[in-house]
mmCIF file of C-alpha atoms in Angstrom:
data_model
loop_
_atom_site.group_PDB
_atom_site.id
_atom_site.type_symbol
_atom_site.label_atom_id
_atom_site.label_comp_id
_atom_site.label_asym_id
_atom_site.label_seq_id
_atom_site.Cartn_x
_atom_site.Cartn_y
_atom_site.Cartn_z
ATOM 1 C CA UNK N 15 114.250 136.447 105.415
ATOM 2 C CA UNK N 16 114.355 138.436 102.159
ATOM 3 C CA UNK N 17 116.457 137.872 99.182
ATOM 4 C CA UNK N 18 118.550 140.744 99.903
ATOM 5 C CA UNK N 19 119.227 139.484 103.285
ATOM 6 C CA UNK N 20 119.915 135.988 102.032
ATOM 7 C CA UNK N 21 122.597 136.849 99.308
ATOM 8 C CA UNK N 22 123.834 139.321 101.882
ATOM 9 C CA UNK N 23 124.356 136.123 104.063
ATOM 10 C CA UNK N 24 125.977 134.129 101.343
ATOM 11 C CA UNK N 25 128.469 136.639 100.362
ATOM 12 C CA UNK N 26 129.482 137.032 103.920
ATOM 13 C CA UNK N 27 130.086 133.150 104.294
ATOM 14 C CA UNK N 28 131.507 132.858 100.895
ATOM 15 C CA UNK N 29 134.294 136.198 102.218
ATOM 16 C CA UNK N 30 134.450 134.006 105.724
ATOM 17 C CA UNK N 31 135.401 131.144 103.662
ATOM 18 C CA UNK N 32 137.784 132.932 101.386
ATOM 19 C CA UNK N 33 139.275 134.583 104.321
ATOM 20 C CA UNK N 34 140.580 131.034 106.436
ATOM 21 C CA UNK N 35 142.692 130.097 103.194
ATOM 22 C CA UNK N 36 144.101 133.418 103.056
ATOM 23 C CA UNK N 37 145.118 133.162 106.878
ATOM 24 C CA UNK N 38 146.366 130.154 106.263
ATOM 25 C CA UNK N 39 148.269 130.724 103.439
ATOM 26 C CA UNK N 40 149.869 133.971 105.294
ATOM 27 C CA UNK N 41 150.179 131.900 108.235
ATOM 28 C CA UNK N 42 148.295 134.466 110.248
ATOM 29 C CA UNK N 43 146.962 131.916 113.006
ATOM 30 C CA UNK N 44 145.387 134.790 115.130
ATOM 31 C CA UNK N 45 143.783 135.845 112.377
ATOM 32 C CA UNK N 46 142.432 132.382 111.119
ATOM 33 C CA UNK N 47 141.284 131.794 114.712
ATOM 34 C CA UNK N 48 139.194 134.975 115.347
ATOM 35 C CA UNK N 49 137.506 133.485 112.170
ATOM 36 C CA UNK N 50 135.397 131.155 114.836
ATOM 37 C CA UNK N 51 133.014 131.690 117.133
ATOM 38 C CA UNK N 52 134.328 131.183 120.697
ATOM 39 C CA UNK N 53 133.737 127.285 121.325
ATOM 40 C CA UNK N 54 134.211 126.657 117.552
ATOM 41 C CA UNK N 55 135.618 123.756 116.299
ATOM 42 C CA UNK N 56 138.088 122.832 113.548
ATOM 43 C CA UNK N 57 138.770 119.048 113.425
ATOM 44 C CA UNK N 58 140.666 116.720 110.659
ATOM 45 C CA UNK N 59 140.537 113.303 111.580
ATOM 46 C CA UNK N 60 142.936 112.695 108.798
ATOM 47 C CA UNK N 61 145.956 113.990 110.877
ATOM 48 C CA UNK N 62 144.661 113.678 113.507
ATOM 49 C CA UNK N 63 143.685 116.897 115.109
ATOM 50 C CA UNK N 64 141.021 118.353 116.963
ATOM 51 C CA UNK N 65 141.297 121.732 118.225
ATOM 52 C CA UNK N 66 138.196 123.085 120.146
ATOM 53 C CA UNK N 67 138.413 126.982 121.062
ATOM 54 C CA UNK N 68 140.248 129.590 119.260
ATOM 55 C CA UNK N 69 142.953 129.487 121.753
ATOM 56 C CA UNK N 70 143.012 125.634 120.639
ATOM 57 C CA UNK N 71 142.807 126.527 117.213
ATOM 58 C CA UNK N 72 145.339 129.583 117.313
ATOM 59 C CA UNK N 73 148.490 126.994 118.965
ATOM 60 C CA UNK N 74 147.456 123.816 117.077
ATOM 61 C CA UNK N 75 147.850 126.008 113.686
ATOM 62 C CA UNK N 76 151.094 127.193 114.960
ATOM 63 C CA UNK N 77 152.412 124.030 116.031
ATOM 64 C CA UNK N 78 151.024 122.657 112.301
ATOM 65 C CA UNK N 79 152.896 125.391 110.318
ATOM 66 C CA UNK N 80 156.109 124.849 112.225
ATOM 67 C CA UNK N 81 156.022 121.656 109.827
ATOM 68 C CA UNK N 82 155.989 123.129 106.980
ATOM 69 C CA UNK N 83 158.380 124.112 104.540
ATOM 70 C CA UNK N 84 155.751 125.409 102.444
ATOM 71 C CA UNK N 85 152.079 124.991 102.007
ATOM 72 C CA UNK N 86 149.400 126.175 99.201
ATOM 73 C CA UNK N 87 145.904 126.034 99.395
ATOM 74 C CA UNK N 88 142.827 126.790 97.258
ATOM 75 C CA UNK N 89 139.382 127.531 97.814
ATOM 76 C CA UNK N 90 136.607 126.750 95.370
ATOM 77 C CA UNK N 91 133.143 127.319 96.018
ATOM 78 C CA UNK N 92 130.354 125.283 97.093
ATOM 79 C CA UNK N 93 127.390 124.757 99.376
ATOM 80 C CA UNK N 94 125.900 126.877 101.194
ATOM 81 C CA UNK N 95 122.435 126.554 103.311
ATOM 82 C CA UNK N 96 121.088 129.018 105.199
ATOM 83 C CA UNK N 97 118.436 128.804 108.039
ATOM 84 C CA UNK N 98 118.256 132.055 110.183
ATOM 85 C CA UNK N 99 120.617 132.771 112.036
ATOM 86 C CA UNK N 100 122.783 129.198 111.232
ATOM 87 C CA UNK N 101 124.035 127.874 108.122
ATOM 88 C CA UNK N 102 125.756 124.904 107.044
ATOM 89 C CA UNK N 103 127.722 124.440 103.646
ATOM 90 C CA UNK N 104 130.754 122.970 102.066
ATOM 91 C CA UNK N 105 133.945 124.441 100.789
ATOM 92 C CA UNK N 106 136.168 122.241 98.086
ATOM 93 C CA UNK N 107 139.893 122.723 98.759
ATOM 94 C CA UNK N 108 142.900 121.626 97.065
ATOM 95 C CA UNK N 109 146.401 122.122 98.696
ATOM 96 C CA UNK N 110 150.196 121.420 97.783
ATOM 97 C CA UNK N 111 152.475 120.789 101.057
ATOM 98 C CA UNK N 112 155.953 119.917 102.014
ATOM 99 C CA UNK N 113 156.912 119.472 105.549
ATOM 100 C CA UNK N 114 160.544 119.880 106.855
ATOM 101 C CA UNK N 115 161.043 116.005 107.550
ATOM 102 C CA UNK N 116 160.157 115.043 103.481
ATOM 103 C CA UNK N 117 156.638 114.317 103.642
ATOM 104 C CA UNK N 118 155.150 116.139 100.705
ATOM 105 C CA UNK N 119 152.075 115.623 98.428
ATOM 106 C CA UNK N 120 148.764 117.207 96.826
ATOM 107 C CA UNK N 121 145.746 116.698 97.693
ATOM 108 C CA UNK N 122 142.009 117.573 97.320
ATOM 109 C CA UNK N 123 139.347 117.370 99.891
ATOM 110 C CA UNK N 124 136.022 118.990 101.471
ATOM 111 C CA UNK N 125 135.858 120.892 104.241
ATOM 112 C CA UNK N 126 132.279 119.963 105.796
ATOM 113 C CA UNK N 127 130.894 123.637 107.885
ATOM 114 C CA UNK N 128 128.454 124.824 110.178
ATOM 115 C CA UNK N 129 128.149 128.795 110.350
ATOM 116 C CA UNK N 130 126.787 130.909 113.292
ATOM 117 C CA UNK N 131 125.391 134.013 112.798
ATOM 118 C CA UNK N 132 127.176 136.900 115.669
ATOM 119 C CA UNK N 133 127.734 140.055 116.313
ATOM 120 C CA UNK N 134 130.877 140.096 114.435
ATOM 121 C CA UNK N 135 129.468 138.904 111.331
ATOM 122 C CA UNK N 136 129.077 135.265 110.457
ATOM 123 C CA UNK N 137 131.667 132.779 112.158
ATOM 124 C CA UNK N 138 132.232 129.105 111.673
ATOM 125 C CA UNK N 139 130.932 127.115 114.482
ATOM 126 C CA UNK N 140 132.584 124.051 112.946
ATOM 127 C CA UNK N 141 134.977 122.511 110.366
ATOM 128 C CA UNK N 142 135.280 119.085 109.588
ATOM 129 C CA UNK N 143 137.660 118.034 107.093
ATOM 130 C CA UNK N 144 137.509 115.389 104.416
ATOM 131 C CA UNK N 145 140.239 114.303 102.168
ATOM 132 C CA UNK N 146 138.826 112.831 98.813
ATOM 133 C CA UNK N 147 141.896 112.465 97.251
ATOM 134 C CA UNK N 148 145.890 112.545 98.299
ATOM 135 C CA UNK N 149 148.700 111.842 96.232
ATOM 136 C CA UNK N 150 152.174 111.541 98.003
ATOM 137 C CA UNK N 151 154.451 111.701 94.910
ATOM 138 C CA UNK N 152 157.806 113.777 94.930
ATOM 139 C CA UNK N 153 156.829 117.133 94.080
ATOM 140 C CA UNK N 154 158.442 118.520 91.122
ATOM 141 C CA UNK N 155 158.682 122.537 92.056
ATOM 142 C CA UNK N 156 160.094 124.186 95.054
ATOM 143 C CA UNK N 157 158.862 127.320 96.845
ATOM 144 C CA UNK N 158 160.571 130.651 97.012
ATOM 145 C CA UNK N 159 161.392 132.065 100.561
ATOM 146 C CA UNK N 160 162.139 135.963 99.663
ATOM 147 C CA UNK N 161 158.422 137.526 100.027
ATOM 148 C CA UNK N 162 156.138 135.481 102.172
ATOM 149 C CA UNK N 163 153.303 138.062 101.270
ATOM 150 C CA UNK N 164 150.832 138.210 98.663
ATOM 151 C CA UNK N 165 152.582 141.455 97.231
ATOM 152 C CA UNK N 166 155.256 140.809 94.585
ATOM 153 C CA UNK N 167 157.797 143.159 96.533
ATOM 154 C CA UNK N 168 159.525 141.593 99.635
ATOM 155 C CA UNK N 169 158.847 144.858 101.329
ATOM 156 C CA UNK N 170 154.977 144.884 100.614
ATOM 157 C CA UNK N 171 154.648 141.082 102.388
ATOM 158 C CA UNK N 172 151.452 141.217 104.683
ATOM 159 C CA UNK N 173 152.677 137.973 106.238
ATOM 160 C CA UNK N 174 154.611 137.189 109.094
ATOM 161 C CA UNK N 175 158.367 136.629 108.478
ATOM 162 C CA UNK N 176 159.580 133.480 108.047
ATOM 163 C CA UNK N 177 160.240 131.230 110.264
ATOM 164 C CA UNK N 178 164.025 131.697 110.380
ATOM 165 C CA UNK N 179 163.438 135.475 110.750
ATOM 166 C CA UNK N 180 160.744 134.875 113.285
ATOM 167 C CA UNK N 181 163.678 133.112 115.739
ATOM 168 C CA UNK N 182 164.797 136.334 116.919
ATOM 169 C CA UNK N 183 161.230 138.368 117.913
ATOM 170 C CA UNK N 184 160.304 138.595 121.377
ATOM 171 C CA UNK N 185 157.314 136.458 121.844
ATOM 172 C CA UNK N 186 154.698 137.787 123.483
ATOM 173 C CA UNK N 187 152.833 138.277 127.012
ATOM 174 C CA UNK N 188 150.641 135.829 126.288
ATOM 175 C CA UNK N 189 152.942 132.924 125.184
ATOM 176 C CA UNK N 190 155.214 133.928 128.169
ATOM 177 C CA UNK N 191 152.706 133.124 130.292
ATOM 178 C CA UNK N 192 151.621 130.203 128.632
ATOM 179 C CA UNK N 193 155.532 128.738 128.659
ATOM 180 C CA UNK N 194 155.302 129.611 132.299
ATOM 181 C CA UNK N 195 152.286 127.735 133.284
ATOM 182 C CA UNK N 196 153.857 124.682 130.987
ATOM 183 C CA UNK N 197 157.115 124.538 132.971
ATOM 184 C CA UNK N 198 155.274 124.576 136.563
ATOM 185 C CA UNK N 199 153.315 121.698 135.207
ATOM 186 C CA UNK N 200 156.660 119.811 134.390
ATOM 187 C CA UNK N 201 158.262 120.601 137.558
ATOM 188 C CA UNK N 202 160.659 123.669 137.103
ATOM 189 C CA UNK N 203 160.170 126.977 139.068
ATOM 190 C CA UNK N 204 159.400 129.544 135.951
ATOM 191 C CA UNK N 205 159.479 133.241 136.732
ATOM 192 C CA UNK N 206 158.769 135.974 134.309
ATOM 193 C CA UNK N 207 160.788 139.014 134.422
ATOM 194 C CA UNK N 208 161.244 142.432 132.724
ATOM 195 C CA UNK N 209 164.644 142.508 131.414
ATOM 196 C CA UNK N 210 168.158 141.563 131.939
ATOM 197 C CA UNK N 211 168.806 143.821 134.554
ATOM 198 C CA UNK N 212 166.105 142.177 136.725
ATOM 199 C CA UNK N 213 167.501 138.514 136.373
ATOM 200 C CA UNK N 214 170.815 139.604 137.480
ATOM 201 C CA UNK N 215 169.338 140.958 140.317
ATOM 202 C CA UNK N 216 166.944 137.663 140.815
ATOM 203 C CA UNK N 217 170.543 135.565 140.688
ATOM 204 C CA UNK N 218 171.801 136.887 143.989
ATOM 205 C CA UNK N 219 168.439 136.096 146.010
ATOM 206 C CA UNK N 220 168.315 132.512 144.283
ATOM 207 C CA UNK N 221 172.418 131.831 144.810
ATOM 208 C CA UNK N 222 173.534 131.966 148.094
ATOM 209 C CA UNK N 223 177.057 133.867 148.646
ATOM 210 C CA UNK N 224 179.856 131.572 148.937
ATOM 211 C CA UNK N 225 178.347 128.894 146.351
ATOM 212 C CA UNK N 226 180.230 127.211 144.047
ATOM 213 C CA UNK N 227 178.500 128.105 140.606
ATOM 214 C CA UNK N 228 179.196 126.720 137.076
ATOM 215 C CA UNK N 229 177.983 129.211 134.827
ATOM 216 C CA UNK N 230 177.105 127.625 131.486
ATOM 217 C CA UNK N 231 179.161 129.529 128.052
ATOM 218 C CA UNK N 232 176.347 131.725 127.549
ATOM 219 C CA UNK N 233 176.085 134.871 125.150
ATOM 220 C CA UNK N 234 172.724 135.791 127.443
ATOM 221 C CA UNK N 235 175.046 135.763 130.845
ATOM 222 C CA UNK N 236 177.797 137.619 129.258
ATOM 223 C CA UNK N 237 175.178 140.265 127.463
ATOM 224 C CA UNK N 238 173.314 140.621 131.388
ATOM 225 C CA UNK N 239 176.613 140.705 133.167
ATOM 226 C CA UNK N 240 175.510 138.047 135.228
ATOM 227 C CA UNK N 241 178.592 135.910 133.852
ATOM 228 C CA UNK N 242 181.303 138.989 135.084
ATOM 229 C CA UNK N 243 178.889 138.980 138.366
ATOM 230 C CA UNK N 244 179.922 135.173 139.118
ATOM 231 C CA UNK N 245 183.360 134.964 137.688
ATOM 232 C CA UNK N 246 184.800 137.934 138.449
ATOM 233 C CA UNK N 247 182.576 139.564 141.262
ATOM 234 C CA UNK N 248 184.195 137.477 144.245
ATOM 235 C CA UNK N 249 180.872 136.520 146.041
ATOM 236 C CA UNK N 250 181.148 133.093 144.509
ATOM 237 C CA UNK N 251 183.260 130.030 144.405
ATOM 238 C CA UNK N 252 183.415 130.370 141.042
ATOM 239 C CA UNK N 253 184.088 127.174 139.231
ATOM 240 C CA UNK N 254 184.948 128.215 135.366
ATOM 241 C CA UNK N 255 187.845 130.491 136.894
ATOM 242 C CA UNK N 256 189.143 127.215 138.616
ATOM 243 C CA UNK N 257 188.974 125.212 135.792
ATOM 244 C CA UNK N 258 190.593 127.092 132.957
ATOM 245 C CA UNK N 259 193.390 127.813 135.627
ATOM 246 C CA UNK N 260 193.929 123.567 134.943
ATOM 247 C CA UNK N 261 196.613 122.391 132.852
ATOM 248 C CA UNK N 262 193.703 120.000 130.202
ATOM 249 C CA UNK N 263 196.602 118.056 128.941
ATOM 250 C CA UNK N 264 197.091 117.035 132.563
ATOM 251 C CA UNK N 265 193.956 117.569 134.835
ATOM 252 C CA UNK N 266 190.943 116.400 132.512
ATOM 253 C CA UNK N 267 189.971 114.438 135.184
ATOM 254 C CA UNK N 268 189.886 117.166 137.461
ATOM 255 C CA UNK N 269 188.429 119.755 135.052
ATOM 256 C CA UNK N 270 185.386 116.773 134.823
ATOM 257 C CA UNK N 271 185.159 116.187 137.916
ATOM 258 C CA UNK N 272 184.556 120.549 138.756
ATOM 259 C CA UNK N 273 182.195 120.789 136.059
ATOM 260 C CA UNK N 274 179.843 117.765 136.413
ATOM 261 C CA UNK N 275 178.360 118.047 139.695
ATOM 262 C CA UNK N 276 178.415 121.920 141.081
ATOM 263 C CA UNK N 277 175.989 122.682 143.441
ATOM 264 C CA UNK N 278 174.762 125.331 141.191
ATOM 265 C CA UNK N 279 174.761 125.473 137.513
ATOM 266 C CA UNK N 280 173.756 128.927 136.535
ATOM 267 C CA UNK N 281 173.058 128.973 132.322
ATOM 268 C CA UNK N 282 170.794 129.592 129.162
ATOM 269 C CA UNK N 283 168.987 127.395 126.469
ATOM 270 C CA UNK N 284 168.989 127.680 123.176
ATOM 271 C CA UNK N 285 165.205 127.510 123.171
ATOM 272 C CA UNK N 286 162.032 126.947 124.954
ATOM 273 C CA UNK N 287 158.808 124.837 123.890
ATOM 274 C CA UNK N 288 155.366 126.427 124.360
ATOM 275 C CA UNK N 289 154.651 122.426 125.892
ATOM 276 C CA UNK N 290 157.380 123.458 128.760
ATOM 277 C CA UNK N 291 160.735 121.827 127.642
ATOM 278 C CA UNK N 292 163.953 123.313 128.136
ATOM 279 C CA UNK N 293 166.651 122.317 124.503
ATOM 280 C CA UNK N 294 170.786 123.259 125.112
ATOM 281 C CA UNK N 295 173.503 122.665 122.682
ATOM 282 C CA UNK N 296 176.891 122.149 122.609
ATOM 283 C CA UNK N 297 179.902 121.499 121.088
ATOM 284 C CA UNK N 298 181.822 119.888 123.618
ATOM 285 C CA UNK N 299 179.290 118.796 125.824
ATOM 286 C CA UNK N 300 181.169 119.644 129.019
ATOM 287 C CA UNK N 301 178.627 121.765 130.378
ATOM 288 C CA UNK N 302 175.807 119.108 129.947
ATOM 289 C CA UNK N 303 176.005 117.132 132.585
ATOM 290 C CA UNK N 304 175.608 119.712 135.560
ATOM 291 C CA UNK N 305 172.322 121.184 133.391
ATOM 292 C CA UNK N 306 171.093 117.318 133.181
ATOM 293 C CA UNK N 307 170.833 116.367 136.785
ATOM 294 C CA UNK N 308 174.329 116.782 138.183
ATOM 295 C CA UNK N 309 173.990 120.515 139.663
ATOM 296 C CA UNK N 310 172.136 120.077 143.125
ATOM 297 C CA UNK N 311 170.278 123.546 141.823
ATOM 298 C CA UNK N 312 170.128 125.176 138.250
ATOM 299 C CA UNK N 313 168.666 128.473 136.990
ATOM 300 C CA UNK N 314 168.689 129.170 133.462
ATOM 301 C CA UNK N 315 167.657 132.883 132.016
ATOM 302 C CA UNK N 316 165.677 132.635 128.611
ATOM 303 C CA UNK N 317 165.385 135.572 126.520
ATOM 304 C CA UNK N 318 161.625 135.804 125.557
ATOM 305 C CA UNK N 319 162.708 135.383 121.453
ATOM 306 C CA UNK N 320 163.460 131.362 122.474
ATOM 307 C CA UNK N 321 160.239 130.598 122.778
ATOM 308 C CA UNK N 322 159.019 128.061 119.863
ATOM 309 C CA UNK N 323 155.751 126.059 119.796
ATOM 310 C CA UNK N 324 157.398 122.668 120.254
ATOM 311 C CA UNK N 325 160.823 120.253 120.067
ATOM 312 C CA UNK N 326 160.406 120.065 116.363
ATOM 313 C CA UNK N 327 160.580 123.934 115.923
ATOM 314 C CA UNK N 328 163.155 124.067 118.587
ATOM 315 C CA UNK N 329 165.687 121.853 116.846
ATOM 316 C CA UNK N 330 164.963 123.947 113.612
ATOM 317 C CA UNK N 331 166.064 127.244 116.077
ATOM 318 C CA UNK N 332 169.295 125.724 117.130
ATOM 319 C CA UNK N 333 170.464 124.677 113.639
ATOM 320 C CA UNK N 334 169.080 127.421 111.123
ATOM 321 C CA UNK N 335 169.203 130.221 114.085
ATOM 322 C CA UNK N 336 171.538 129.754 117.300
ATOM 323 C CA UNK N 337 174.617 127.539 115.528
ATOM 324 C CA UNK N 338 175.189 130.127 112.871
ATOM 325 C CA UNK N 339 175.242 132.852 114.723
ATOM 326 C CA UNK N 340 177.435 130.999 117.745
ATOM 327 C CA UNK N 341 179.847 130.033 114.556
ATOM 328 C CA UNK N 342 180.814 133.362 113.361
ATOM 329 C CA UNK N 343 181.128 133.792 117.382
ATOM 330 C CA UNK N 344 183.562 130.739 117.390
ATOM 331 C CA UNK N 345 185.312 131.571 114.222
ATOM 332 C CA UNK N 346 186.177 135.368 115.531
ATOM 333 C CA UNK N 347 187.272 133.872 119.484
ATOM 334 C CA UNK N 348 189.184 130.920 118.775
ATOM 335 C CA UNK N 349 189.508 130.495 115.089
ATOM 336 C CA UNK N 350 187.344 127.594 114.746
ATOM 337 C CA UNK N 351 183.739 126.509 113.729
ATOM 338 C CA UNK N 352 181.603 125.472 116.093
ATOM 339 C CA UNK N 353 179.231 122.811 115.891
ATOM 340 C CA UNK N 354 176.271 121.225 117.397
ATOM 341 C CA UNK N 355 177.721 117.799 118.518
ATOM 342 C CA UNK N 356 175.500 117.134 121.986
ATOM 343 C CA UNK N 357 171.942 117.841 122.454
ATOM 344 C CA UNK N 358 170.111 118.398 125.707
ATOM 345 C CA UNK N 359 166.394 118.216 126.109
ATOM 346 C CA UNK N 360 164.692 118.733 129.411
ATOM 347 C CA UNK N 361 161.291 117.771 129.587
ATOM 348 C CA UNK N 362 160.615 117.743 133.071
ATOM 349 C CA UNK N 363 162.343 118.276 136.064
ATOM 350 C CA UNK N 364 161.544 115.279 138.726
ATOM 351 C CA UNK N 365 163.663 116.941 141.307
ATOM 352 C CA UNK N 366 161.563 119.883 143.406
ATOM 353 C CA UNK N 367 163.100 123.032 144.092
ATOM 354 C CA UNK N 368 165.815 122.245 141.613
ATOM 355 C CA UNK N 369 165.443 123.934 138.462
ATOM 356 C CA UNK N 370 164.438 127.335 138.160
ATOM 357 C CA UNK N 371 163.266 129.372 134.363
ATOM 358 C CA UNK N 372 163.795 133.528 134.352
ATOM 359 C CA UNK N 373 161.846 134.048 131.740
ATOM 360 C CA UNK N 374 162.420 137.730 130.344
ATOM 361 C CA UNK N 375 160.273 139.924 128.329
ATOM 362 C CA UNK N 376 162.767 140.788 125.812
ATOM 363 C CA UNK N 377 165.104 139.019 123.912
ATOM 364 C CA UNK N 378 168.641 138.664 124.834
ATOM 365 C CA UNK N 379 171.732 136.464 123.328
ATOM 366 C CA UNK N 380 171.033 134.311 120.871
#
């Protein structure tokens, strides 16, 4: 190898290495991913992780930056030794982070690398990371959430939004599928469907006419229609008719009894985990039971922007994303706040054949 070629190589690594902390930092996972070779390997033993693959490496980022309420890191140079078409090196990182349960702290540490030369350029075939140093001390500053770019005009960010933004974008084929193949592994039928239009249609094979159907208070039914379709549309025994016809001062029992054990709950979820679990909330908590277990048969329709990497991500939906919005709803319909009083988490469904997961393509309700 010449010297040309060799400082060629080390500028290339040194780029490599610069670019991880700036996909990082932009929390471009995709992006920090492709930065592997195909079977590459990022591991820190200190969190634990291990993520093998950039598919690995892609969701275990994601599900890591869910955490965060913000996160800074720094790359200094360091080693670098080449040997054809390998190398292996060391890059000295420091990093400021504060996760949305309170952890927080600075710390400094190496990350230990192995480099493969490919077609694409030069990848990392491995990163192991050390820490050398942590301090978990309150942090003094705070972070600003307008621009999440590098550009000092919120309209120049290169980032993704932020996480609160990022509740309301479709997610995409691939993560559909992924939520799919989750659910089937925890026991609910998943489906993945176009649009609106084509769950309303996919109700009336999966609910027989003359059920009796509980349809959960959904803005997803009421935006498909699929509410009017089993309220109003007569090919039901439609059980919310029934039970606001009920004096509540009078027939609570009655109303409970109706709503607690249908033989079909039809509904939506305030989000859906990338692991395959299904998260509602209420106020009331009426409708909870039926979604639970009491319904011989549920189907719930998911608008693809309630996907989220895991629980922890899907709690932050309901409270920073779904309640707000549901308590201007609230405020305008009855004059009242609403609140999230009862949660529902479904991580499996041990019953076959009962519950069934239209997943659509785009996003509907909230």
């Amino acid at each position: 190898m010449n010297d040309f070629q060799a400082i060629a190589d080390r500028v290339e690594i040194e780029a490599l290495r610069g670019e991880f902390t700036d996909a990082a930092m932009m929390r471009d996972r995709p992006r920090l991913a492709s930065l592997f070779t195909p079977d590459g390997a990022l591991r820190m033993p200190n969190i634990p992780a291990e993520q093998v693959g950039r598919e690995e490496i892609r969701a275990g980022g994601e599900r890591l930056q869910s955490q965060w309420d913000f996160f800074v890191q720094t790359t200094h140079p360091g080693t670098i030794l080449l040997d054809g078409d390998t190398a292996t090196g060391r890059a000295y990182i420091q990093e400021l982070a504060r996760t949305l349960d309170g952890r927080q702290g600075l710390n400094y540490a190496v990350y230990h690398d192995r480099y493969q030369r490919t077609a694409e350029g030069w990848k990392f075939a491995e990163r192991v990371y050390e820490v050398r140093y942590l301090d978990t001390s309150p942090l003094a500053g705070t972070a600003p959430h307008a621009a999440q770019g590098s550009g000092t005009n919120p309209a120049d960010a290169t980032a993704a939004p932020a996480p609160a933004a990022s509740f309301a974008d479709p997610a995409s084929a691939e993560r559909l599928e992924r939520v799919a193949a989750a659910l089937r592994a925890n026991g609910f039928a998943a489906e993945i469907l176009d649009d609106a239009a084509a769950a309303r249609a996919r109700i009336k094979d999966l609910v027989p006419e003359g059920a009796g159907v509980l349809t959960g208070a959904s803005e997803t039914l009421r935006l498909s229609g699929i509410d009017e379709d089993i309220n109003a549309g007569g090919r039901y025994d439609a059980i919310r008719p029934r039970v606001l016809a009920i004096d509540r001062a009078t027939g609570a029992d009655e109303i409970r009894k109706l709503v607690a054990g249908p033989e079909f709950v039809v509904n939506s979820v305030a989000a859906v985990t990338e692991t395959g679990s299904l998260v509602l909330a209420s106020g009331s908590g009426s409708q909870l039971p039926a979604n639970a277990g009491g319904a011989a048969h549920a189907v719930w329709i998911v608008g693809a922007q309630k996907v989220v990497p895991d629980l922890s991500t899907a709690l932050r939906r309901v409270e920073e994303h779904a309640l707000p919005l549901e308590n201007a709803r609230a405020q305008a319909v009855y004059g009242m706040p609403s609140a999230v009083n009862r949660l529902l988490i479904l991580n499996a469904e041990p019953r076959p054949g009962r519950g069934t997961v239209l997943l659509l393509r785009e996003a509907i309700g909230y």
